Amino acid sequence: MNISIFGLGYVGAVSAGCLASDGHQVIGVDPNQTKVDLINEGKTPIIEKDIGEMISQTVKDGLLRATVDVRDAVMSSEMSLICVGTPSQLNGNLDLSAVRKVCEQIGFAMRDKDSFHVVVARSTMLPGSMRNVVIPTLEQASGKKAGVDFGVCNNPEFLREGTAVYDYYHPPKTVIGESDTKAGEMLVALYEKMDAPLVRTDVETAEMVKYTDNAWHAVKVAFANEIGNLSKAVGIDGHKVMEIFCKDTKLNLSPYYMKPGFAFGGSCLPKDVRALTYKARTLDLELPLLNSVLPSNQQQVQKGLKMIMDKGRHKVGILGFSFKAGTDDLRESPLVDVIEHLIGKGYELRLYDRNVNLAALTGANQDYILNHIPHISKLMVDNMDAVLEFAETIVIGNGAEEFKTVLERLKPGQQVVDLVRISQKQSGEQYDGICW
C-alpha cells in the first residue's frame, strides 16, 4: 500500500520505518526540513533501538522517502497517518493546533483527488476530537463528506520508548475506530500479519481506549509506590509484597473488577481500605491514591442516587440490595445507603432480594436486618412481581439471574436504572445505565 505519514517525531518515525520494512511504499511528511533530510539520507531523526537500521535499509530499497510537500504526499498515497504531537496546554487540555493544521493541509490536497483516501489519526486525542476537529476540518478543507468520499479512522498506538519497534510488531491489541467499513478494511490490511487481538469499533471508543490504558498505567505506578512506602514504614520489603501480589492473575492482574458499575461494598473492601489508610496516618504517611478510594466509591453511590431521583417518580422498586448477587450480606452495602436516603426524602419503596428474604428468616444476617435496619425490613416483599407491579422507577441493584427478564416486562411509563448492566439489551428511553 502507498502510505503518507504526517509528523516524523517519535510515533511517526517508528511507524514509517516499520511500515516500509513490511514492504509498503511510505512517504514521511514534516515541515522540519532537517528531519526530512535525515530520512532521505537514510538516517533516523529519533533515538530508538533498531529504527536507525530499518530507515537506512528501506531508504536504500526505495520504500521510504520524506518531503515537506503535502500535496505530493497525499496524491501519491492511498492512506495518510497523522502522527503529530498533541501537547498539554497550561490548563491541562490538549493543544490540537498541529492536528487541525495537518487536517487542513490533507483536506485541501484531497480536493484534487478522485480516488477514495483514508485519513488515520494515530495522535493521542480526547474523545470527541475526531468528530469535533478532525472530521469537520477535513470536510471543510476538501469539500467532501467523511464516510462517503473519503474515510476516517482512529488507530491509537501502544508504543513504549526504548522498545517501540518490538511493541509495534507485538502490540497487546490493535484498535481501529472507523467512520465506515471501507476505511476500516483498508486499515485492517496494514495489520493482517499482526499476532494480536483486532478490535473494530467507533472512533470515540478508540479515542477513549488510549486514555484508559495510560491512566491505568499511571494508577498502577502510583499504587505500587504507595504500597511500597507503607511497607517500608512498617519494616517490610515492598518489592516482596508486590511480587507476591502479581502472582495472582485470577483477581489482581485480570479483567476481574474492571467493569464499570456501582460502588463496592461488603465486609472486606471498605473495612480494609479504611484500616490501611488509618495505619498510614499513624505513621505520618501521605497516600493520596489510597485515600481517594473511599471518597470515589461514595461519589458513585451519590451518582446512583441522583439517577433515581432525576427520574421524578415517587414509587421506587429495588431489585437486589445485598452488596452483590448470590449473597445475603448487607454489611456496608451501597444499596442500603441509597435506600436510606430515599426513605429520608419521602419516597415510597418496595425491596426484593431472594437471598436477603431468606436471611431475614434463618440466616446470619437476621439480627442485622431485623434490629439494625428494621425500617428497611418492613419494605421487603416476597417476589419480583410485587416490585414490578408497584414501581414507577425500577432499580436493578445486583446481577441476580432472575432480574435479566426485567427489561422485557416493563409497562408503559416505567423507568429502569441499571447499576450492574443486567443485560446487553437495552430498552431505549425507558432504560438508563449508570456507566453506559
Short mmCIF file of C-alpha atoms in Angstrom, two decimals:
data_model
loop_
_atom_site.label_atom_id
_atom_site.label_comp_id
_atom_site.label_asym_id
_atom_site.label_seq_id
_atom_site.Cartn_x
_atom_site.Cartn_y
_atom_site.Cartn_z
CA MET A 1 0.00 0.00 0.00
CA ASN A 2 1.10 3.60 -0.57
CA ILE A 3 1.10 5.44 2.77
CA SER A 4 1.90 9.01 3.79
CA ILE A 5 2.83 9.74 7.40
CA PHE A 6 2.41 13.25 8.77
CA GLY A 7 4.79 14.05 11.59
CA LEU A 8 8.23 12.47 11.80
CA GLY A 9 8.62 12.56 15.56
CA TYR A 10 8.68 9.51 17.77
CA VAL A 11 5.47 7.75 16.63
CA GLY A 12 5.75 8.88 13.02
CA ALA A 13 9.35 7.82 12.52
CA VAL A 14 8.78 4.40 14.09
CA SER A 15 5.60 3.87 12.05
CA ALA A 16 7.40 4.92 8.87
CA GLY A 17 10.33 2.59 9.42
CA CYS A 18 8.16 -0.39 10.36
CA LEU A 19 5.62 0.05 7.56
CA ALA A 20 8.37 0.47 4.97
CA SER A 21 10.12 -2.62 6.34
CA ASP A 22 6.85 -4.51 5.80
CA GLY A 23 7.06 -3.64 2.09
CA HIS A 24 4.74 -0.63 1.91
CA GLN A 25 5.68 2.49 -0.04
CA VAL A 26 5.96 5.17 2.64
CA ILE A 27 6.27 8.95 2.36
CA GLY A 28 7.13 10.85 5.52
CA VAL A 29 5.87 14.44 5.74
CA ASP A 30 7.19 17.07 8.13
CA PRO A 31 7.61 20.87 7.98
CA ASN A 32 11.05 20.47 9.58
CA GLN A 33 13.49 20.29 6.68
CA THR A 34 16.19 18.79 8.91
CA LYS A 35 14.04 15.76 9.72
CA VAL A 36 13.14 15.35 6.05
CA ASP A 37 16.79 15.50 5.03
CA LEU A 38 17.80 12.96 7.68
CA ILE A 39 15.22 10.46 6.43
CA ASN A 40 16.24 10.94 2.81
CA GLU A 41 19.86 10.36 3.82
CA GLY A 42 18.84 7.09 5.44
CA LYS A 43 19.27 8.41 8.99
CA THR A 44 16.83 8.37 11.89
CA PRO A 45 15.50 11.64 13.37
CA ILE A 46 14.94 9.92 16.76
CA ILE A 47 16.92 7.71 19.12
CA GLU A 48 15.23 4.34 19.31
CA LYS A 49 16.51 0.76 19.23
CA ASP A 50 16.57 -0.81 15.71
CA ILE A 51 14.84 2.09 13.92
CA GLY A 52 18.08 3.50 12.50
CA GLU A 53 18.87 0.29 10.67
CA MET A 54 15.29 -0.02 9.40
CA ILE A 55 15.22 3.52 8.00
CA SER A 56 18.64 3.12 6.41
CA GLN A 57 17.66 -0.13 4.66
CA THR A 58 14.21 0.97 3.49
CA VAL A 59 15.51 4.26 2.07
CA LYS A 60 18.19 2.27 0.24
CA ASP A 61 15.48 -0.10 -1.08
CA GLY A 62 13.38 2.80 -2.34
CA LEU A 63 10.50 2.06 0.05
CA LEU A 64 10.82 5.19 2.22
CA ARG A 65 11.28 8.84 1.42
CA ALA A 66 10.39 12.14 3.08
CA THR A 67 9.11 15.51 1.87
CA VAL A 68 7.71 18.85 3.01
CA ASP A 69 5.24 18.79 0.10
CA VAL A 70 1.81 17.81 1.46
CA ARG A 71 0.11 17.65 -1.92
CA ASP A 72 2.78 15.34 -3.32
CA ALA A 73 2.37 13.02 -0.34
CA VAL A 74 -1.43 12.86 -0.46
CA MET A 75 -1.62 12.43 -4.23
CA SER A 76 0.99 9.67 -4.08
CA SER A 77 -0.71 7.66 -1.33
CA GLU A 78 -3.95 5.86 -0.54
CA MET A 79 -3.79 6.46 3.19
CA SER A 80 -2.45 9.24 5.41
CA LEU A 81 -1.43 8.62 9.03
CA ILE A 82 -1.50 11.65 11.34
CA CYS A 83 1.28 11.31 13.92
CA VAL A 84 1.78 14.92 15.03
CA GLY A 85 2.12 15.98 18.66
CA THR A 86 -0.78 16.87 20.95
CA PRO A 87 0.96 18.63 23.86
CA SER A 88 -0.73 19.89 27.02
CA GLN A 89 -1.94 23.44 27.37
CA LEU A 90 -1.44 25.28 30.66
CA ASN A 91 -4.94 24.28 31.84
CA GLY A 92 -4.29 20.57 31.09
CA ASN A 93 -6.32 20.47 27.89
CA LEU A 94 -4.76 19.23 24.65
CA ASP A 95 -3.30 21.55 22.07
CA LEU A 96 -4.76 20.25 18.80
CA SER A 97 -3.39 23.05 16.65
CA ALA A 98 -0.94 20.74 14.86
CA VAL A 99 -3.69 18.19 14.20
CA ARG A 100 -6.02 20.88 12.86
CA LYS A 101 -3.30 22.30 10.59
CA VAL A 102 -2.40 18.91 9.14
CA CYS A 103 -6.08 18.11 8.55
CA GLU A 104 -6.49 21.39 6.66
CA GLN A 105 -3.45 20.55 4.52
CA ILE A 106 -4.60 16.99 3.81
CA GLY A 107 -8.13 18.21 3.07
CA PHE A 108 -7.00 20.82 0.55
CA ALA A 109 -4.88 18.19 -1.18
CA MET A 110 -7.83 15.79 -1.35
CA ARG A 111 -9.88 18.35 -3.31
CA ASP A 112 -7.98 17.36 -6.44
CA LYS A 113 -8.06 13.64 -5.76
CA ASP A 114 -10.70 11.42 -7.35
CA SER A 115 -9.87 8.15 -5.60
CA PHE A 116 -11.02 7.19 -2.08
CA HIS A 117 -8.47 8.35 0.51
CA VAL A 118 -8.30 7.25 4.15
CA VAL A 119 -7.06 9.55 6.93
CA VAL A 120 -5.93 7.75 10.08
CA ALA A 121 -5.29 9.59 13.35
CA ARG A 122 -2.60 7.96 15.47
CA SER A 123 -2.05 11.09 17.54
CA THR A 124 -3.47 10.77 21.05
CA MET A 125 -6.67 12.83 21.30
CA LEU A 126 -9.50 13.10 23.80
CA PRO A 127 -12.87 11.52 22.94
CA GLY A 128 -14.78 13.81 20.60
CA SER A 129 -11.67 15.21 18.91
CA MET A 130 -12.26 13.17 15.76
CA ARG A 131 -15.91 14.26 15.47
CA ASN A 132 -15.36 17.86 16.52
CA VAL A 133 -11.97 18.69 14.99
CA VAL A 134 -10.56 16.11 12.58
CA ILE A 135 -13.65 15.24 10.53
CA PRO A 136 -15.10 18.79 10.24
CA THR A 137 -11.71 20.22 9.30
CA LEU A 138 -11.13 17.58 6.63
CA GLU A 139 -14.65 18.04 5.23
CA GLN A 140 -14.42 21.82 5.12
CA ALA A 141 -10.98 21.85 3.51
CA SER A 142 -11.76 19.12 0.97
CA GLY A 143 -15.39 19.92 0.18
CA LYS A 144 -16.08 16.20 0.58
CA LYS A 145 -18.03 14.02 3.02
CA ALA A 146 -16.38 11.69 5.54
CA GLY A 147 -17.55 8.10 5.24
CA VAL A 148 -18.66 8.72 1.67
CA ASP A 149 -15.97 10.48 -0.35
CA PHE A 150 -13.09 9.67 2.00
CA GLY A 151 -12.60 7.53 5.10
CA VAL A 152 -11.51 8.41 8.62
CA CYS A 153 -10.12 6.12 11.30
CA ASN A 154 -8.67 6.45 14.77
CA ASN A 155 -5.86 4.00 15.40
CA PRO A 156 -4.17 4.58 18.77
CA GLU A 157 -0.59 3.44 19.18
CA PHE A 158 0.74 1.47 22.13
CA LEU A 159 4.47 2.15 21.81
CA ARG A 160 6.90 2.50 24.70
CA GLU A 161 10.07 4.48 24.26
CA GLY A 162 13.08 2.15 24.16
CA THR A 163 11.04 -0.85 22.92
CA ALA A 164 8.91 0.87 20.26
CA VAL A 165 9.89 -1.36 17.32
CA TYR A 166 9.22 -4.51 19.36
CA ASP A 167 5.93 -3.03 20.57
CA TYR A 168 4.90 -2.16 17.02
CA TYR A 169 5.21 -5.80 15.96
CA HIS A 170 3.89 -7.26 19.24
CA PRO A 171 1.03 -4.98 20.28
CA PRO A 172 -1.29 -6.00 23.14
CA LYS A 173 -4.17 -5.23 20.79
CA THR A 174 -4.92 -3.38 17.57
CA VAL A 175 -7.78 -0.91 17.89
CA ILE A 176 -9.45 0.63 14.85
CA GLY A 177 -12.16 3.22 15.26
CA GLU A 178 -13.71 3.66 11.82
CA SER A 179 -16.06 6.11 10.12
CA ASP A 180 -17.11 3.47 7.60
CA THR A 181 -16.46 -0.16 6.74
CA LYS A 182 -14.38 0.57 3.63
CA ALA A 183 -11.93 2.75 5.57
CA GLY A 184 -11.72 0.13 8.31
CA GLU A 185 -10.99 -2.65 5.84
CA MET A 186 -8.16 -0.68 4.26
CA LEU A 187 -6.57 -0.09 7.66
CA VAL A 188 -7.05 -3.71 8.72
CA ALA A 189 -4.91 -4.70 5.73
CA LEU A 190 -1.90 -2.98 7.34
CA TYR A 191 -2.11 -5.27 10.35
CA GLU A 192 -3.11 -8.58 8.77
CA LYS A 193 0.17 -10.22 9.86
CA MET A 194 -0.01 -8.95 13.45
CA ASP A 195 -0.48 -11.61 16.12
CA ALA A 196 -2.75 -9.55 18.35
CA PRO A 197 -6.48 -9.14 19.04
CA LEU A 198 -8.06 -6.85 16.43
CA VAL A 199 -10.88 -4.63 17.65
CA ARG A 200 -13.01 -2.58 15.25
CA THR A 201 -15.20 0.00 16.92
CA ASP A 202 -16.43 3.59 16.67
CA VAL A 203 -13.95 6.45 16.70
CA GLU A 204 -14.94 7.78 20.15
CA THR A 205 -14.36 4.42 21.82
CA ALA A 206 -10.98 4.10 20.11
CA GLU A 207 -10.01 7.55 21.36
CA MET A 208 -11.02 6.67 24.92
CA VAL A 209 -9.16 3.34 24.94
CA LYS A 210 -5.80 5.07 24.64
CA TYR A 211 -6.50 7.34 27.62
CA THR A 212 -7.87 4.43 29.63
CA ASP A 213 -4.64 2.49 29.05
CA ASN A 214 -2.38 5.35 30.05
CA ALA A 215 -4.44 6.34 33.08
CA TRP A 216 -4.38 2.72 34.26
CA HIS A 217 -0.62 2.54 33.83
CA ALA A 218 -0.26 5.72 35.87
CA VAL A 219 -2.57 4.34 38.58
CA LYS A 220 -0.53 1.13 38.76
CA VAL A 221 2.72 3.04 39.29
CA ALA A 222 1.15 5.23 41.98
CA PHE A 223 -0.47 2.22 43.68
CA ALA A 224 2.79 0.24 43.77
CA ASN A 225 4.66 3.26 45.14
CA GLU A 226 2.10 3.85 47.91
CA ILE A 227 2.14 0.18 48.92
CA GLY A 228 5.94 0.32 48.84
CA ASN A 229 6.06 3.45 51.00
CA LEU A 230 3.69 1.96 53.60
CA SER A 231 5.54 -1.36 53.54
CA LYS A 232 8.89 0.32 54.17
CA ALA A 233 7.41 2.36 57.03
CA VAL A 234 6.40 -0.85 58.84
CA GLY A 235 9.68 -2.65 58.06
CA ILE A 236 8.57 -4.74 55.08
CA ASP A 237 10.22 -5.02 51.65
CA GLY A 238 7.68 -3.51 49.24
CA HIS A 239 9.16 -5.43 46.31
CA LYS A 240 8.45 -8.75 48.03
CA VAL A 241 4.86 -7.70 48.69
CA MET A 242 4.24 -6.68 45.07
CA GLU A 243 5.98 -9.76 43.67
CA ILE A 244 3.53 -11.93 45.61
CA PHE A 245 0.65 -9.63 44.65
CA CYS A 246 1.47 -10.05 40.94
CA LYS A 247 1.37 -13.84 41.14
CA ASP A 248 -2.42 -13.61 41.37
CA THR A 249 -3.63 -13.43 37.78
CA LYS A 250 -7.16 -14.59 38.67
CA LEU A 251 -8.13 -11.43 40.55
CA ASN A 252 -5.25 -8.94 40.92
CA LEU A 253 -3.95 -8.84 37.35
CA SER A 254 -7.04 -9.81 35.42
CA PRO A 255 -10.29 -8.45 33.94
CA TYR A 256 -11.99 -9.08 37.30
CA TYR A 257 -13.31 -5.90 38.97
CA MET A 258 -12.65 -3.99 35.74
CA LYS A 259 -16.24 -3.46 34.62
CA PRO A 260 -17.76 -0.03 35.33
CA GLY A 261 -20.84 -0.09 37.51
CA PHE A 262 -21.97 0.73 41.02
CA ALA A 263 -19.97 1.18 44.21
CA PHE A 264 -18.23 -1.67 46.05
CA GLY A 265 -19.35 -2.81 49.48
CA GLY A 266 -19.33 -5.84 51.75
CA SER A 267 -17.39 -6.87 54.80
CA CYS A 268 -13.86 -6.67 53.32
CA LEU A 269 -13.08 -3.90 50.85
CA PRO A 270 -14.39 -0.84 52.74
CA LYS A 271 -13.05 -2.07 56.08
CA ASP A 272 -9.61 -2.97 54.79
CA VAL A 273 -9.07 0.21 52.79
CA ARG A 274 -10.16 2.18 55.87
CA ALA A 275 -7.73 0.29 58.11
CA LEU A 276 -4.81 0.64 55.69
CA THR A 277 -5.22 4.39 55.30
CA TYR A 278 -5.63 4.77 59.08
CA LYS A 279 -2.35 2.92 59.61
CA ALA A 280 -0.65 5.27 57.15
CA ARG A 281 -1.93 8.30 59.07
CA THR A 282 -0.49 6.95 62.32
CA LEU A 283 2.88 6.79 60.53
CA ASP A 284 2.51 10.33 59.12
CA LEU A 285 2.43 8.92 55.58
CA GLU A 286 0.52 10.60 52.76
CA LEU A 287 -1.18 8.08 50.47
CA PRO A 288 -3.18 10.29 48.06
CA LEU A 289 -4.31 7.45 45.78
CA LEU A 290 -5.45 5.06 48.51
CA ASN A 291 -7.00 7.93 50.49
CA SER A 292 -9.14 8.77 47.45
CA VAL A 293 -10.62 5.27 47.06
CA LEU A 294 -13.43 5.50 49.61
CA PRO A 295 -14.43 9.07 48.64
CA SER A 296 -14.51 7.96 44.98
CA ASN A 297 -16.68 4.99 45.94
CA GLN A 298 -19.06 7.27 47.82
CA GLN A 299 -19.36 9.53 44.78
CA GLN A 300 -20.61 6.53 42.79
CA VAL A 301 -23.28 5.96 45.46
CA GLN A 302 -24.33 9.58 45.11
CA LYS A 303 -24.42 9.27 41.33
CA GLY A 304 -26.74 6.27 41.54
CA LEU A 305 -28.98 8.09 43.98
CA LYS A 306 -29.16 11.15 41.73
CA MET A 307 -30.07 9.00 38.71
CA ILE A 308 -33.00 7.54 40.63
CA MET A 309 -34.20 10.91 41.91
CA ASP A 310 -33.81 12.55 38.50
CA LYS A 311 -36.47 10.20 37.09
CA GLY A 312 -39.01 12.28 39.02
CA ARG A 313 -41.04 9.25 40.10
CA HIS A 314 -42.23 8.79 43.69
CA LYS A 315 -42.61 4.99 43.73
CA VAL A 316 -39.28 3.18 43.55
CA GLY A 317 -38.63 -0.57 43.45
CA ILE A 318 -35.21 -2.02 44.28
CA LEU A 319 -34.30 -5.41 42.82
CA GLY A 320 -31.29 -6.75 44.68
CA PHE A 321 -29.80 -4.86 47.61
CA SER A 322 -27.17 -7.18 49.08
CA PHE A 323 -23.74 -5.90 48.09
CA LYS A 324 -23.54 -8.47 45.28
CA ALA A 325 -25.64 -11.24 43.77
CA GLY A 326 -25.56 -14.64 45.43
CA THR A 327 -25.06 -13.38 48.98
CA ASP A 328 -27.23 -12.18 51.85
CA ASP A 329 -24.53 -9.82 53.13
CA LEU A 330 -25.83 -6.30 53.72
CA ARG A 331 -22.76 -5.05 55.59
CA GLU A 332 -21.76 -1.75 54.00
CA SER A 333 -23.96 -2.49 51.00
CA PRO A 334 -24.08 0.72 48.95
CA LEU A 335 -27.69 -0.08 48.06
CA VAL A 336 -28.65 0.13 51.74
CA ASP A 337 -27.18 3.64 51.75
CA VAL A 338 -29.27 4.55 48.68
CA ILE A 339 -32.42 3.06 50.22
CA GLU A 340 -31.99 5.00 53.46
CA HIS A 341 -31.50 8.26 51.54
CA LEU A 342 -34.67 7.61 49.53
CA ILE A 343 -36.65 6.83 52.69
CA GLY A 344 -35.41 10.05 54.24
CA LYS A 345 -36.58 12.02 51.21
CA GLY A 346 -40.08 10.58 51.38
CA TYR A 347 -40.04 8.08 48.51
CA GLU A 348 -42.31 5.03 48.59
CA LEU A 349 -40.22 1.88 48.29
CA ARG A 350 -40.58 -1.83 47.68
CA LEU A 351 -37.50 -4.02 48.02
CA TYR A 352 -36.83 -7.53 46.79
CA ASP A 353 -33.78 -9.75 47.11
CA ARG A 354 -34.28 -13.51 47.26
CA ASN A 355 -31.19 -14.11 49.40
CA VAL A 356 -31.90 -11.29 51.82
CA ASN A 357 -35.50 -12.50 52.28
CA LEU A 358 -34.19 -15.92 53.27
CA ALA A 359 -31.62 -14.35 55.58
CA ALA A 360 -34.35 -12.38 57.38
CA LEU A 361 -35.86 -15.72 58.40
CA THR A 362 -32.91 -18.00 59.04
CA GLY A 363 -29.58 -16.54 58.02
CA ALA A 364 -26.66 -14.96 59.80
CA ASN A 365 -27.90 -11.50 58.87
CA GLN A 366 -31.23 -11.96 60.69
CA ASP A 367 -30.25 -9.79 63.67
CA TYR A 368 -28.80 -7.09 61.44
CA ILE A 369 -31.87 -6.95 59.20
CA LEU A 370 -34.48 -7.01 61.96
CA ASN A 371 -32.71 -4.92 64.60
CA HIS A 372 -30.30 -2.57 62.82
CA ILE A 373 -32.34 -1.73 59.72
CA PRO A 374 -35.93 -2.57 60.67
CA HIS A 375 -37.21 0.37 58.60
CA ILE A 376 -35.79 -1.42 55.55
CA SER A 377 -37.01 -4.89 56.51
CA LYS A 378 -40.59 -3.59 56.61
CA LEU A 379 -40.34 -2.59 52.94
CA MET A 380 -39.24 -6.03 51.73
CA VAL A 381 -41.60 -8.06 49.53
CA ASP A 382 -41.62 -11.77 48.73
CA ASN A 383 -41.22 -11.72 44.96
CA MET A 384 -40.07 -9.67 42.00
CA ASP A 385 -43.59 -9.37 40.60
CA ALA A 386 -44.65 -7.28 43.59
CA VAL A 387 -41.90 -4.77 42.80
CA LEU A 388 -42.68 -4.63 39.09
CA GLU A 389 -46.37 -4.09 39.78
CA PHE A 390 -45.72 -1.27 42.27
CA ALA A 391 -42.75 0.69 40.98
CA GLU A 392 -42.61 3.64 38.60
CA THR A 393 -38.79 3.56 38.73
CA ILE A 394 -37.13 0.14 38.95
CA VAL A 395 -33.55 -0.04 40.22
CA ILE A 396 -31.52 -3.14 39.38
CA GLY A 397 -29.07 -3.32 42.25
CA ASN A 398 -27.24 -6.60 41.67
CA GLY A 399 -26.81 -9.14 38.93
CA ALA A 400 -29.10 -11.93 40.13
CA GLU A 401 -30.10 -14.16 37.21
CA GLU A 402 -33.84 -13.63 37.73
CA PHE A 403 -33.52 -9.89 37.08
CA LYS A 404 -32.43 -10.44 33.46
CA THR A 405 -36.07 -10.60 32.35
CA VAL A 406 -36.98 -7.19 33.79
CA LEU A 407 -36.38 -5.22 30.60
CA GLU A 408 -38.81 -7.47 28.71
CA ARG A 409 -41.55 -6.95 31.31
CA LEU A 410 -41.65 -3.16 31.57
CA LYS A 411 -45.01 -1.45 31.46
CA PRO A 412 -45.50 1.84 29.61
CA GLY A 413 -44.13 4.71 31.64
CA GLN A 414 -41.86 2.62 33.85
CA GLN A 415 -38.19 3.61 34.06
CA VAL A 416 -35.20 1.37 34.77
CA VAL A 417 -31.99 2.48 36.47
CA ASP A 418 -29.48 -0.32 35.91
CA LEU A 419 -26.46 -0.29 38.25
CA VAL A 420 -24.98 -3.62 37.08
CA ARG A 421 -25.62 -3.92 33.29
CA ILE A 422 -28.05 -6.75 33.80
CA SER A 423 -28.33 -7.35 30.05
CA GLN A 424 -26.74 -6.24 26.82
CA LYS A 425 -30.26 -5.50 25.59
CA GLN A 426 -31.46 -2.00 26.41
CA SER A 427 -34.96 -0.55 26.28
CA GLY A 428 -34.48 2.87 24.72
CA GLU A 429 -35.99 5.77 26.60
CA GLN A 430 -37.13 3.56 29.49
CA TYR A 431 -33.60 2.43 30.28
CA ASP A 432 -30.67 4.21 31.95
CA GLY A 433 -27.34 2.55 32.81
CA ILE A 434 -25.00 4.10 35.35
CA CYS A 435 -21.84 3.95 33.18
CA TRP A 436 -23.19 3.07 29.74
#
